[in-house]
């Protein structure tokens, strides 16, 4: 059967076997579509049913998370950990706490994570987890009690050689601290390598907090470099104002660009003089307030409620909020407004229709699984430092991150050329990541 037909059969089976999980279907579709040329060259992958095996997680864990709020009311949330694939190393991937989390979101993220981790070239497999718990508006004590209850189940499934969770949306340094504390208490083991994204006071690594956002911008810089260009003087829009967005904004400014707008789920802030990132950090990381508070201190800036940040014209767009946040209509607006480069900081923020609009308009595009791999790469560096009881400086860690991002960029670029699709970073990333996982799976036999 030709590879294209085989892909359709496999995709149909994925949809049937995972009903209602539209984000997972979308992520699988995107990867399958772009690896057809690799399947044409490697009959052995089909014979060993590598794709069918990759689409089926090795293990899926769903559990109850009961906890009590500050008024003594009991709440029940649902916890997830999907251990997708360990061909390249222990499962590795973040935990997301957000009310939208369900199995389909965790599986899409785990599936993406597998290829992303492979692209880093580091010994880490793919997994993802989380809960439908909403930390927004909850007190520190409530978040702590939730994290303790979540870990009381999760601890039996993880370990430095088994599965190493980290942060994602809604899970930052505070949550990782509470999760680590409870793991240590239950197991009676100080196992630094069991979680990454830890605080610097107890085994965390320099640049982990900044790594995803910085890495996205390093990737953008590498793309621009291929045409003799740079971020210097560029007008940039970044969506979101969480961990990835904050440090993407910081790095764009360090490299001479200007971020003129950013957002949260309530709307966006437009500041033509350039977003004041220290103020934004204070609002988001310290005070945990809504983004509209920005204009109290910078009255020349405008807060626009309930509208898409993509209506602000820019040369470079960096979506760092959530999945499917750039619609086809947003893509048309961006391309018409002069955007020539889109680099995904979030996971799958661009709808397939928007990706097509960008391709037709000649807008260069970098998929998140390549461009946002800096976070997990820095996590792998944190694991290395924990294992060797070493601790690197900020400058050394940032240099390593930059090298890793350059290397990922160059391999995506070269793989796209090898398959006759120069400049197609989606194909380059998917084929390079897929080949690495497939080769390891072939070597391990049928497991
Ligand atoms: P955070 O929780 O720190 O921040 C998310 C930001 O996005 C918040 O500002 C949030 O606003 C905003 N947001 C969420 N939903 C929407 C929406 N529908 N419209 C507009 N804004 C929205 O998460 P992270 O920064 O950690 O993660 C962001 C993305 O990057 C996710 O896709 C994540 O999977 C991905 N990622 C994260 C990595 C990491 O290291 N943290 C690594 C690789 C990828 P509000 O506060 O109002 O909800």
CSV table of C-alpha atoms and ligand atoms in Angstrom, one decimal:
chain,number,residue,atom,x,y,z
A,1,UNK,CA,0.0,0.0,0.0
A,2,UNK,CA,1.4,3.5,-0.9
A,3,UNK,CA,2.5,5.5,2.2
A,4,UNK,CA,-0.2,8.1,1.7
A,5,UNK,CA,-3.0,5.5,1.8
A,6,UNK,CA,-1.4,3.8,4.8
A,7,UNK,CA,-1.4,7.2,6.6
A,8,UNK,CA,-5.1,7.6,5.9
A,9,UNK,CA,-5.9,4.2,7.3
A,10,UNK,CA,-3.8,4.8,10.5
A,11,UNK,CA,-5.4,8.3,11.0
A,12,UNK,CA,-8.9,6.8,10.6
A,13,UNK,CA,-8.1,4.2,13.3
A,14,UNK,CA,-6.6,6.9,15.6
A,15,UNK,CA,-9.9,8.9,15.4
A,16,UNK,CA,-12.0,5.8,16.0
A,17,UNK,CA,-10.0,4.6,18.9
A,18,UNK,CA,-9.8,8.0,20.6
A,19,UNK,CA,-13.3,9.5,20.2
A,20,UNK,CA,-13.9,13.2,21.0
A,21,UNK,CA,-10.2,14.0,21.4
A,22,UNK,CA,-10.0,16.6,18.7
A,23,UNK,CA,-6.7,18.2,19.7
A,24,UNK,CA,-5.0,14.8,19.7
A,25,UNK,CA,-6.5,14.1,16.3
A,26,UNK,CA,-5.2,17.4,15.0
A,27,UNK,CA,-1.7,16.9,16.3
A,28,UNK,CA,-1.5,13.3,14.8
A,29,UNK,CA,-2.8,14.6,11.5
A,30,UNK,CA,-0.2,17.3,11.2
A,31,UNK,CA,2.7,14.9,11.9
A,32,UNK,CA,1.4,12.0,9.7
A,33,UNK,CA,0.9,14.4,6.8
A,34,UNK,CA,4.4,15.6,6.8
A,35,UNK,CA,6.3,12.2,7.4
A,36,UNK,CA,4.9,10.6,4.2
A,37,UNK,CA,8.2,11.2,2.3
A,38,UNK,CA,10.2,9.5,5.1
A,39,UNK,CA,7.9,6.5,5.0
A,40,UNK,CA,8.5,6.2,1.2
A,41,UNK,CA,12.2,5.9,1.9
A,42,UNK,CA,12.0,3.6,4.9
A,43,UNK,CA,9.8,0.5,4.3
A,44,UNK,CA,11.1,-1.0,7.6
A,45,UNK,CA,9.1,1.6,9.6
A,46,UNK,CA,5.8,0.3,8.1
A,47,UNK,CA,6.8,-3.3,8.5
A,48,UNK,CA,7.4,-2.8,12.2
A,49,UNK,CA,4.2,-0.7,12.6
A,50,UNK,CA,6.2,2.1,14.1
A,51,UNK,CA,3.5,4.8,13.4
A,52,UNK,CA,0.7,2.7,14.9
A,53,UNK,CA,2.8,2.1,18.0
A,54,UNK,CA,3.8,5.8,18.3
A,55,UNK,CA,0.1,6.8,18.2
A,56,UNK,CA,-0.7,4.6,21.1
A,57,UNK,CA,0.6,5.9,24.4
A,58,UNK,CA,2.6,3.3,26.4
A,59,UNK,CA,0.5,4.1,29.5
A,60,UNK,CA,-2.3,6.5,30.5
A,61,UNK,CA,-3.1,7.2,34.1
A,62,UNK,CA,-6.3,9.0,35.2
A,63,UNK,CA,-6.9,9.7,38.9
A,64,UNK,CA,-9.1,11.5,41.4
A,65,UNK,CA,-7.7,14.5,43.2
A,66,UNK,CA,-9.8,15.5,46.3
A,67,UNK,CA,-8.8,18.6,48.2
A,68,UNK,CA,-10.3,21.2,50.6
A,69,UNK,CA,-10.5,24.9,50.0
A,70,UNK,CA,-10.0,27.7,52.6
A,71,UNK,CA,-13.6,27.5,53.7
A,72,UNK,CA,-13.6,23.8,54.3
A,73,UNK,CA,-15.5,22.9,51.1
A,74,UNK,CA,-14.4,19.7,49.4
A,75,UNK,CA,-13.5,19.7,45.7
A,76,UNK,CA,-12.8,16.8,43.3
A,77,UNK,CA,-10.6,17.3,40.3
A,78,UNK,CA,-9.2,14.9,37.8
A,79,UNK,CA,-5.5,14.2,37.4
A,80,UNK,CA,-3.8,12.8,34.3
A,81,UNK,CA,-0.3,11.5,33.3
A,82,UNK,CA,0.1,10.1,29.8
A,83,UNK,CA,3.4,8.3,29.4
A,84,UNK,CA,3.6,8.4,25.7
A,85,UNK,CA,6.9,6.9,24.6
A,86,UNK,CA,10.2,6.0,26.3
A,87,UNK,CA,12.2,4.9,23.3
A,88,UNK,CA,14.7,7.7,23.8
A,89,UNK,CA,14.8,8.0,27.6
A,90,UNK,CA,12.5,8.5,30.7
A,91,UNK,CA,9.2,10.1,29.9
A,92,UNK,CA,9.6,13.8,30.1
A,93,UNK,CA,7.0,16.6,29.8
A,94,UNK,CA,5.2,19.2,31.8
A,95,UNK,CA,2.0,19.3,33.9
A,96,UNK,CA,-0.8,21.7,33.0
A,97,UNK,CA,-3.3,22.9,35.5
A,98,UNK,CA,-6.2,24.6,33.6
A,99,UNK,CA,-10.0,24.1,33.6
A,100,UNK,CA,-9.8,23.0,29.9
A,101,UNK,CA,-7.6,20.0,30.6
A,102,UNK,CA,-9.0,16.6,29.6
A,103,UNK,CA,-7.5,13.5,28.2
A,104,UNK,CA,-7.5,14.8,24.5
A,105,UNK,CA,-5.4,17.9,25.5
A,106,UNK,CA,-2.9,15.8,27.5
A,107,UNK,CA,-2.5,13.3,24.7
A,108,UNK,CA,-2.0,16.1,22.1
A,109,UNK,CA,0.6,17.6,24.3
A,110,UNK,CA,2.3,14.3,25.0
A,111,UNK,CA,2.4,13.4,21.3
A,112,UNK,CA,4.0,16.7,20.4
A,113,UNK,CA,6.4,16.4,23.3
A,114,UNK,CA,7.8,13.1,22.0
A,115,UNK,CA,9.0,14.7,18.7
A,116,UNK,CA,10.1,17.8,20.4
A,117,UNK,CA,12.2,15.9,22.9
A,118,UNK,CA,13.7,13.8,20.1
A,119,UNK,CA,14.7,17.0,18.3
A,120,UNK,CA,16.7,18.2,21.2
A,121,UNK,CA,19.0,15.2,20.7
A,122,UNK,CA,18.9,14.5,24.4
A,123,UNK,CA,18.1,11.2,26.1
A,124,UNK,CA,14.4,12.0,27.0
A,125,UNK,CA,11.2,10.3,26.0
A,126,UNK,CA,7.8,12.0,25.8
A,127,UNK,CA,5.0,12.4,28.3
A,128,UNK,CA,2.6,15.0,29.6
A,129,UNK,CA,0.1,15.4,32.5
A,130,UNK,CA,-2.1,17.8,34.4
A,131,UNK,CA,-5.4,18.5,35.9
A,132,UNK,CA,-8.6,20.4,35.2
A,133,UNK,CA,-7.9,22.4,38.4
A,134,UNK,CA,-7.9,26.2,38.0
A,135,UNK,CA,-5.2,27.8,40.1
A,136,UNK,CA,-6.4,31.3,39.2
A,137,UNK,CA,-8.0,33.1,42.2
A,138,UNK,CA,-6.9,30.3,44.6
A,139,UNK,CA,-4.9,31.2,47.7
A,140,UNK,CA,-1.3,29.8,48.1
A,141,UNK,CA,-2.6,27.4,50.8
A,142,UNK,CA,-5.3,26.1,48.4
A,143,UNK,CA,-2.8,25.6,45.6
A,144,UNK,CA,-0.5,23.8,48.1
A,145,UNK,CA,-3.3,21.5,49.3
A,146,UNK,CA,-4.2,20.7,45.7
A,147,UNK,CA,-0.6,20.0,44.7
A,148,UNK,CA,-0.1,17.7,47.8
A,149,UNK,CA,-3.2,15.7,46.9
A,150,UNK,CA,-2.2,15.5,43.2
A,151,UNK,CA,1.3,14.2,44.1
A,152,UNK,CA,-0.1,11.7,46.6
A,153,UNK,CA,-1.3,9.7,43.6
A,154,UNK,CA,1.3,10.7,41.0
A,155,UNK,CA,4.4,9.8,43.1
A,156,UNK,CA,4.0,6.1,42.5
A,157,UNK,CA,4.3,6.6,38.7
A,158,UNK,CA,7.3,8.9,38.5
A,159,UNK,CA,11.0,8.8,39.3
A,160,UNK,CA,14.3,10.2,37.9
A,161,UNK,CA,14.7,7.1,35.7
A,162,UNK,CA,11.0,6.6,34.9
A,163,UNK,CA,9.1,9.8,34.3
A,164,UNK,CA,10.2,13.3,35.1
A,165,UNK,CA,7.4,16.0,35.0
A,166,UNK,CA,8.0,19.7,34.8
A,167,UNK,CA,5.8,22.9,34.6
A,168,UNK,CA,3.4,24.1,31.8
A,169,UNK,CA,0.4,26.4,31.8
A,170,UNK,CA,-0.7,27.0,35.4
A,171,UNK,CA,2.3,25.1,36.9
A,172,UNK,CA,5.3,27.4,37.7
A,173,UNK,CA,8.0,27.5,40.4
A,174,UNK,CA,5.4,27.7,43.2
A,175,UNK,CA,3.5,24.5,42.1
A,176,UNK,CA,6.7,22.6,41.4
A,177,UNK,CA,8.0,23.5,44.9
A,178,UNK,CA,4.8,22.1,46.5
A,179,UNK,CA,4.9,19.0,44.3
A,180,UNK,CA,8.5,18.3,45.1
A,181,UNK,CA,8.0,18.8,48.8
A,182,UNK,CA,5.2,16.2,48.9
A,183,UNK,CA,7.2,13.7,46.7
A,184,UNK,CA,10.1,13.9,49.2
A,185,UNK,CA,7.8,13.5,52.1
A,186,UNK,CA,6.0,10.4,50.8
A,187,UNK,CA,9.1,8.6,49.4
A,188,UNK,CA,11.6,9.7,52.0
A,189,UNK,CA,14.0,10.4,49.2
A,190,UNK,CA,15.7,13.6,48.2
A,191,UNK,CA,15.5,12.7,44.5
A,192,UNK,CA,16.3,16.0,42.8
A,193,UNK,CA,16.0,14.5,39.3
A,194,UNK,CA,12.3,13.6,39.7
A,195,UNK,CA,11.0,17.0,38.7
A,196,UNK,CA,12.5,19.9,36.7
A,197,UNK,CA,11.7,23.6,37.0
A,198,UNK,CA,12.7,23.5,40.6
A,199,UNK,CA,13.7,26.6,42.5
A,200,UNK,CA,17.4,27.6,42.6
A,201,UNK,CA,17.4,27.0,46.4
A,202,UNK,CA,16.8,23.2,46.1
A,203,UNK,CA,18.3,21.8,42.9
A,204,UNK,CA,16.9,24.0,40.2
A,205,UNK,CA,19.0,25.2,37.3
A,206,UNK,CA,19.9,28.6,36.0
A,207,UNK,CA,18.0,29.6,32.9
A,208,UNK,CA,15.2,27.0,33.2
A,209,UNK,CA,12.7,29.7,34.0
A,210,UNK,CA,13.7,31.8,31.0
A,211,UNK,CA,14.5,28.8,28.7
A,212,UNK,CA,11.4,28.4,26.6
A,213,UNK,CA,10.9,32.1,25.9
A,214,UNK,CA,14.6,32.7,25.2
A,215,UNK,CA,14.8,29.6,23.1
A,216,UNK,CA,11.9,30.7,20.9
A,217,UNK,CA,13.6,34.0,20.2
A,218,UNK,CA,17.0,32.3,19.5
A,219,UNK,CA,15.1,30.1,17.0
A,220,UNK,CA,13.6,33.2,15.4
A,221,UNK,CA,17.0,34.8,15.2
A,222,UNK,CA,18.4,31.7,13.5
A,223,UNK,CA,15.6,31.7,10.9
A,224,UNK,CA,16.2,35.4,10.1
A,225,UNK,CA,20.0,34.8,9.9
A,226,UNK,CA,19.5,32.4,6.9
A,227,UNK,CA,18.4,35.4,4.9
A,228,UNK,CA,21.0,37.8,6.3
A,229,UNK,CA,18.4,39.5,8.6
A,230,UNK,CA,18.0,39.8,12.4
A,231,UNK,CA,15.5,40.9,15.0
A,232,UNK,CA,17.2,44.2,15.4
A,233,UNK,CA,14.6,47.0,14.8
A,234,UNK,CA,11.7,44.6,14.2
A,235,UNK,CA,8.2,45.2,15.5
A,236,UNK,CA,7.0,42.1,17.3
A,237,UNK,CA,3.7,41.0,18.9
A,238,UNK,CA,3.7,38.2,21.6
A,239,UNK,CA,0.5,36.7,22.8
A,240,UNK,CA,0.1,35.6,26.4
A,241,UNK,CA,1.9,37.0,29.4
A,242,UNK,CA,2.9,33.8,31.2
A,243,UNK,CA,6.2,32.1,31.6
A,244,UNK,CA,6.9,31.7,27.9
A,245,UNK,CA,5.7,35.1,26.8
A,246,UNK,CA,7.5,37.1,29.5
A,247,UNK,CA,10.9,35.7,28.7
A,248,UNK,CA,10.3,35.8,24.9
A,249,UNK,CA,9.5,39.6,25.3
A,250,UNK,CA,12.7,40.0,27.4
A,251,UNK,CA,14.9,38.4,24.9
A,252,UNK,CA,13.4,40.2,21.9
A,253,UNK,CA,14.2,43.5,23.6
A,254,UNK,CA,17.8,42.3,24.4
A,255,UNK,CA,18.3,41.5,20.7
A,256,UNK,CA,17.1,45.0,19.6
A,257,UNK,CA,13.4,44.2,18.6
A,258,UNK,CA,10.4,45.9,20.1
A,259,UNK,CA,7.4,44.0,21.5
A,260,UNK,CA,4.4,46.4,21.1
A,261,UNK,CA,1.6,44.1,22.3
A,262,UNK,CA,0.9,41.1,24.6
A,263,UNK,CA,-2.2,39.6,26.1
A,264,UNK,CA,-3.9,37.4,28.6
A,265,UNK,CA,-7.3,35.7,28.4
A,266,UNK,CA,-9.1,39.0,29.2
A,267,UNK,CA,-7.7,41.0,26.3
A,268,UNK,CA,-4.5,42.7,25.2
A,269,UNK,CA,-2.2,45.6,26.0
A,270,UNK,CA,-0.8,47.8,23.2
A,271,UNK,CA,2.2,49.9,24.1
A,272,UNK,CA,3.9,51.4,21.0
A,273,UNK,CA,7.0,52.4,23.1
A,274,UNK,CA,7.6,48.8,23.8
A,275,UNK,CA,6.2,46.5,26.6
A,276,UNK,CA,7.8,47.2,29.9
A,277,UNK,CA,8.7,43.7,30.8
A,278,UNK,CA,9.7,44.4,34.4
A,279,UNK,CA,6.3,45.9,35.0
A,280,UNK,CA,4.6,42.9,33.3
A,281,UNK,CA,6.6,40.5,35.5
A,282,UNK,CA,5.5,42.4,38.6
A,283,UNK,CA,1.8,42.2,37.6
A,284,UNK,CA,1.9,38.6,36.4
A,285,UNK,CA,4.5,36.8,38.5
A,286,UNK,CA,4.3,38.7,41.8
A,287,UNK,CA,0.8,40.3,42.1
A,288,UNK,CA,-0.9,37.6,39.8
A,289,UNK,CA,-3.3,40.3,38.4
A,290,UNK,CA,-5.0,40.8,35.1
A,291,UNK,CA,-3.1,42.4,32.3
A,292,UNK,CA,-5.3,45.6,32.4
A,293,UNK,CA,-3.3,46.7,35.5
A,294,UNK,CA,-0.5,47.5,33.1
A,295,UNK,CA,-2.2,50.8,31.9
A,296,UNK,CA,-2.4,52.0,35.5
A,297,UNK,CA,1.4,52.5,35.5
A,298,UNK,CA,1.8,53.2,31.7
A,299,UNK,CA,-1.2,55.4,30.9
A,300,UNK,CA,-0.1,56.0,27.3
A,301,UNK,CA,-0.7,52.3,26.6
A,302,UNK,CA,-4.1,50.9,25.7
A,303,UNK,CA,-5.9,47.9,27.1
A,304,UNK,CA,-8.3,46.3,24.7
A,305,UNK,CA,-10.8,43.9,26.2
A,306,UNK,CA,-11.9,40.6,24.6
A,307,UNK,CA,-10.2,41.1,21.3
A,308,UNK,CA,-7.5,39.2,19.5
A,309,UNK,CA,-4.0,40.6,19.9
A,310,UNK,CA,-3.3,39.6,16.3
A,311,UNK,CA,-5.1,42.7,15.1
A,312,UNK,CA,-2.0,44.7,16.1
A,313,UNK,CA,0.3,45.0,13.0
A,314,UNK,CA,3.8,43.5,13.4
A,315,UNK,CA,6.7,42.0,11.4
A,316,UNK,CA,7.2,39.1,13.7
A,317,UNK,CA,4.4,37.2,15.5
A,318,UNK,CA,5.2,35.0,18.5
A,319,UNK,CA,2.1,33.1,19.8
A,320,UNK,CA,2.8,32.1,23.4
A,321,UNK,CA,-0.6,31.6,25.0
A,322,UNK,CA,-2.5,28.4,24.1
A,323,UNK,CA,-3.5,25.9,21.4
A,324,UNK,CA,-5.5,27.1,18.3
A,325,UNK,CA,-5.2,30.8,19.2
A,326,UNK,CA,-4.4,31.9,15.6
A,327,UNK,CA,-7.4,31.3,13.4
A,328,UNK,CA,-7.4,31.6,9.6
A,329,UNK,CA,-9.0,35.1,9.9
A,330,UNK,CA,-6.2,36.1,12.3
A,331,UNK,CA,-3.6,34.8,9.8
A,332,UNK,CA,-5.1,36.8,7.0
A,333,UNK,CA,-5.0,39.9,9.2
A,334,UNK,CA,-1.4,39.3,10.2
A,335,UNK,CA,-0.2,38.7,6.6
A,336,UNK,CA,-2.0,41.8,5.4
A,337,UNK,CA,-0.4,43.8,8.2
A,338,UNK,CA,3.1,43.0,7.1
A,339,UNK,CA,4.0,39.9,9.2
A,340,UNK,CA,6.7,37.9,7.5
A,341,UNK,CA,7.7,35.5,10.3
A,342,UNK,CA,5.6,33.5,12.8
A,343,UNK,CA,7.4,31.5,15.5
A,344,UNK,CA,5.3,29.3,17.8
A,345,UNK,CA,6.1,29.6,21.5
A,346,UNK,CA,3.0,27.8,22.6
A,347,UNK,CA,2.1,24.3,21.6
A,348,UNK,CA,0.0,24.1,18.4
A,349,UNK,CA,-1.2,27.8,18.7
A,350,UNK,CA,-1.8,28.0,14.9
A,351,UNK,CA,-4.9,26.2,13.4
A,352,UNK,CA,-4.2,24.0,10.3
A,353,UNK,CA,-6.2,26.5,8.2
A,354,UNK,CA,-4.0,29.4,9.5
A,355,UNK,CA,-0.9,27.4,8.6
A,356,UNK,CA,-2.2,27.1,5.1
A,357,UNK,CA,-2.9,30.9,4.9
A,358,UNK,CA,0.7,31.6,6.0
A,359,UNK,CA,2.1,29.2,3.5
A,360,UNK,CA,0.1,30.7,0.6
A,361,UNK,CA,1.1,34.3,1.7
A,362,UNK,CA,4.8,33.4,1.9
A,363,UNK,CA,5.0,34.0,5.6
A,364,UNK,CA,7.8,31.9,7.1
A,365,UNK,CA,6.7,29.6,9.9
A,366,UNK,CA,8.3,27.7,12.8
A,367,UNK,CA,6.3,25.0,14.6
A,368,UNK,CA,6.3,24.9,18.4
A,369,UNK,CA,7.8,21.5,18.6
A,370,UNK,CA,11.0,22.9,17.3
A,371,UNK,CA,10.9,26.5,18.4
A,372,UNK,CA,9.8,26.0,22.0
A,373,UNK,CA,12.0,23.0,22.7
A,374,UNK,CA,14.4,25.2,24.7
A,375,UNK,CA,12.3,24.6,27.9
A,376,UNK,CA,12.7,20.9,27.8
A,377,UNK,CA,16.3,21.1,26.7
A,378,UNK,CA,17.0,23.2,29.8
A,379,UNK,CA,15.1,20.6,31.8
A,380,UNK,CA,17.4,18.0,30.5
A,381,UNK,CA,20.4,20.2,31.5
A,382,UNK,CA,18.8,20.5,35.0
A,383,UNK,CA,18.7,16.6,35.1
A,384,UNK,CA,22.3,16.4,34.1
A,385,UNK,CA,23.3,18.9,36.8
A,386,UNK,CA,21.3,17.0,39.4
A,387,UNK,CA,22.8,13.7,38.4
A,388,UNK,CA,26.4,15.1,38.7
A,389,UNK,CA,25.6,17.4,41.7
A,390,UNK,CA,26.9,20.2,39.6
A,391,UNK,CA,25.6,23.7,39.1
A,392,UNK,CA,26.4,25.9,36.1
A,393,UNK,CA,26.4,29.7,35.8
A,394,UNK,CA,23.7,31.7,34.1
A,395,UNK,CA,26.0,32.6,31.3
A,396,UNK,CA,27.2,29.1,30.7
A,397,UNK,CA,23.6,27.7,30.8
A,398,UNK,CA,22.4,30.4,28.3
A,399,UNK,CA,25.2,29.6,25.9
A,400,UNK,CA,24.3,25.9,26.0
A,401,UNK,CA,20.7,26.8,25.3
A,402,UNK,CA,21.6,28.9,22.4
A,403,UNK,CA,23.8,26.2,20.9
A,404,UNK,CA,21.0,23.7,21.3
A,405,UNK,CA,18.5,26.0,19.6
A,406,UNK,CA,20.9,26.6,16.8
A,407,UNK,CA,21.4,22.9,16.4
A,408,UNK,CA,17.6,22.2,16.3
A,409,UNK,CA,17.2,25.0,13.8
A,410,UNK,CA,19.9,23.7,11.5
A,411,UNK,CA,18.7,20.1,11.6
A,412,UNK,CA,15.1,21.2,10.7
A,413,UNK,CA,16.4,23.3,7.9
A,414,UNK,CA,18.7,20.6,6.6
A,415,UNK,CA,16.1,17.9,6.8
A,416,UNK,CA,13.6,20.0,4.9
A,417,UNK,CA,16.2,20.5,2.1
A,418,UNK,CA,17.1,16.8,2.1
A,419,UNK,CA,13.4,16.0,1.4
A,420,UNK,CA,13.2,18.7,-1.3
A,421,UNK,CA,11.1,21.2,0.7
A,422,UNK,CA,13.5,24.0,1.5
A,423,UNK,CA,12.3,26.4,4.2
A,424,UNK,CA,9.5,24.0,5.3
A,425,UNK,CA,10.3,23.8,9.0
A,426,UNK,CA,7.2,21.7,9.8
A,427,UNK,CA,8.4,18.9,7.5
A,428,UNK,CA,12.0,19.3,8.7
A,429,UNK,CA,11.0,19.1,12.4
A,430,UNK,CA,8.5,16.2,12.0
A,431,UNK,CA,10.7,14.0,9.9
A,432,UNK,CA,13.9,14.6,12.0
A,433,UNK,CA,12.0,14.0,15.3
A,434,UNK,CA,10.2,11.0,13.9
A,435,UNK,CA,13.3,9.3,12.5
A,436,UNK,CA,15.1,9.5,15.8
A,437,UNK,CA,12.2,7.9,17.7
A,438,UNK,CA,11.6,5.3,14.9
A,439,UNK,CA,15.3,4.2,14.9
A,440,UNK,CA,15.3,3.7,18.6
A,441,UNK,CA,12.0,1.7,18.5
A,442,UNK,CA,13.4,-0.5,15.8
A,443,UNK,CA,16.4,-1.2,17.9
A,444,UNK,CA,14.4,-2.2,21.0
A,445,UNK,CA,12.3,-4.8,19.1
A,446,UNK,CA,8.5,-5.2,19.4
A,447,UNK,CA,7.6,-3.8,22.8
B,1,LIG,P1,1.3,30.3,31.6
B,1,LIG,O1,0.2,29.7,32.4
B,1,LIG,O2,2.5,30.8,32.4
B,1,LIG,O3,0.8,31.5,30.7
B,1,LIG,C1,-0.2,31.3,29.8
B,1,LIG,C2,-0.6,32.6,29.3
B,1,LIG,O4,-1.5,32.5,28.1
B,1,LIG,C3,-1.3,33.5,30.3
B,1,LIG,O5,-1.0,34.8,30.1
B,1,LIG,C4,-2.8,33.2,29.9
B,1,LIG,O6,-3.7,34.2,30.4
B,1,LIG,C5,-2.7,33.2,28.4
B,1,LIG,N1,-3.8,32.6,27.8
B,1,LIG,C6,-4.3,31.3,28.1
B,1,LIG,N2,-5.4,31.1,27.3
B,1,LIG,C7,-5.6,32.2,26.6
B,1,LIG,C8,-6.5,32.5,25.6
B,1,LIG,N3,-7.5,31.7,25.3
B,1,LIG,N4,-6.4,33.8,25.0
B,1,LIG,C9,-5.4,34.6,25.4
B,1,LIG,N5,-4.5,34.3,26.3
B,1,LIG,C10,-4.6,33.1,26.9
B,1,LIG,O7,1.8,29.1,30.6
B,1,LIG,P2,3.1,29.0,29.8
B,1,LIG,O8,3.7,30.3,29.5
B,1,LIG,O9,4.0,28.1,30.6
B,1,LIG,O10,2.7,28.2,28.5
B,1,LIG,C11,2.2,28.8,27.4
B,1,LIG,C12,2.2,27.9,26.2
B,1,LIG,O11,3.5,27.5,26.0
B,1,LIG,C13,1.4,26.6,26.3
B,1,LIG,O12,0.9,26.2,25.1
B,1,LIG,C14,2.4,25.6,26.8
B,1,LIG,O13,2.1,24.3,26.5
B,1,LIG,C15,3.6,26.0,26.0
B,1,LIG,N6,4.9,25.6,26.5
B,1,LIG,C16,5.3,26.0,27.7
B,1,LIG,C17,6.6,25.6,28.2
B,1,LIG,C18,7.1,26.0,29.5
B,1,LIG,O14,8.3,25.8,29.7
B,1,LIG,N7,6.4,26.7,30.4
B,1,LIG,C19,7.5,24.8,27.3
B,1,LIG,C20,7.0,24.5,26.0
B,1,LIG,C21,5.7,24.9,25.6
B,1,LIG,P3,-4.6,34.0,31.7
B,1,LIG,O15,-3.6,34.1,32.8
B,1,LIG,O16,-5.6,35.0,31.6
B,1,LIG,O17,-5.2,32.6,31.6
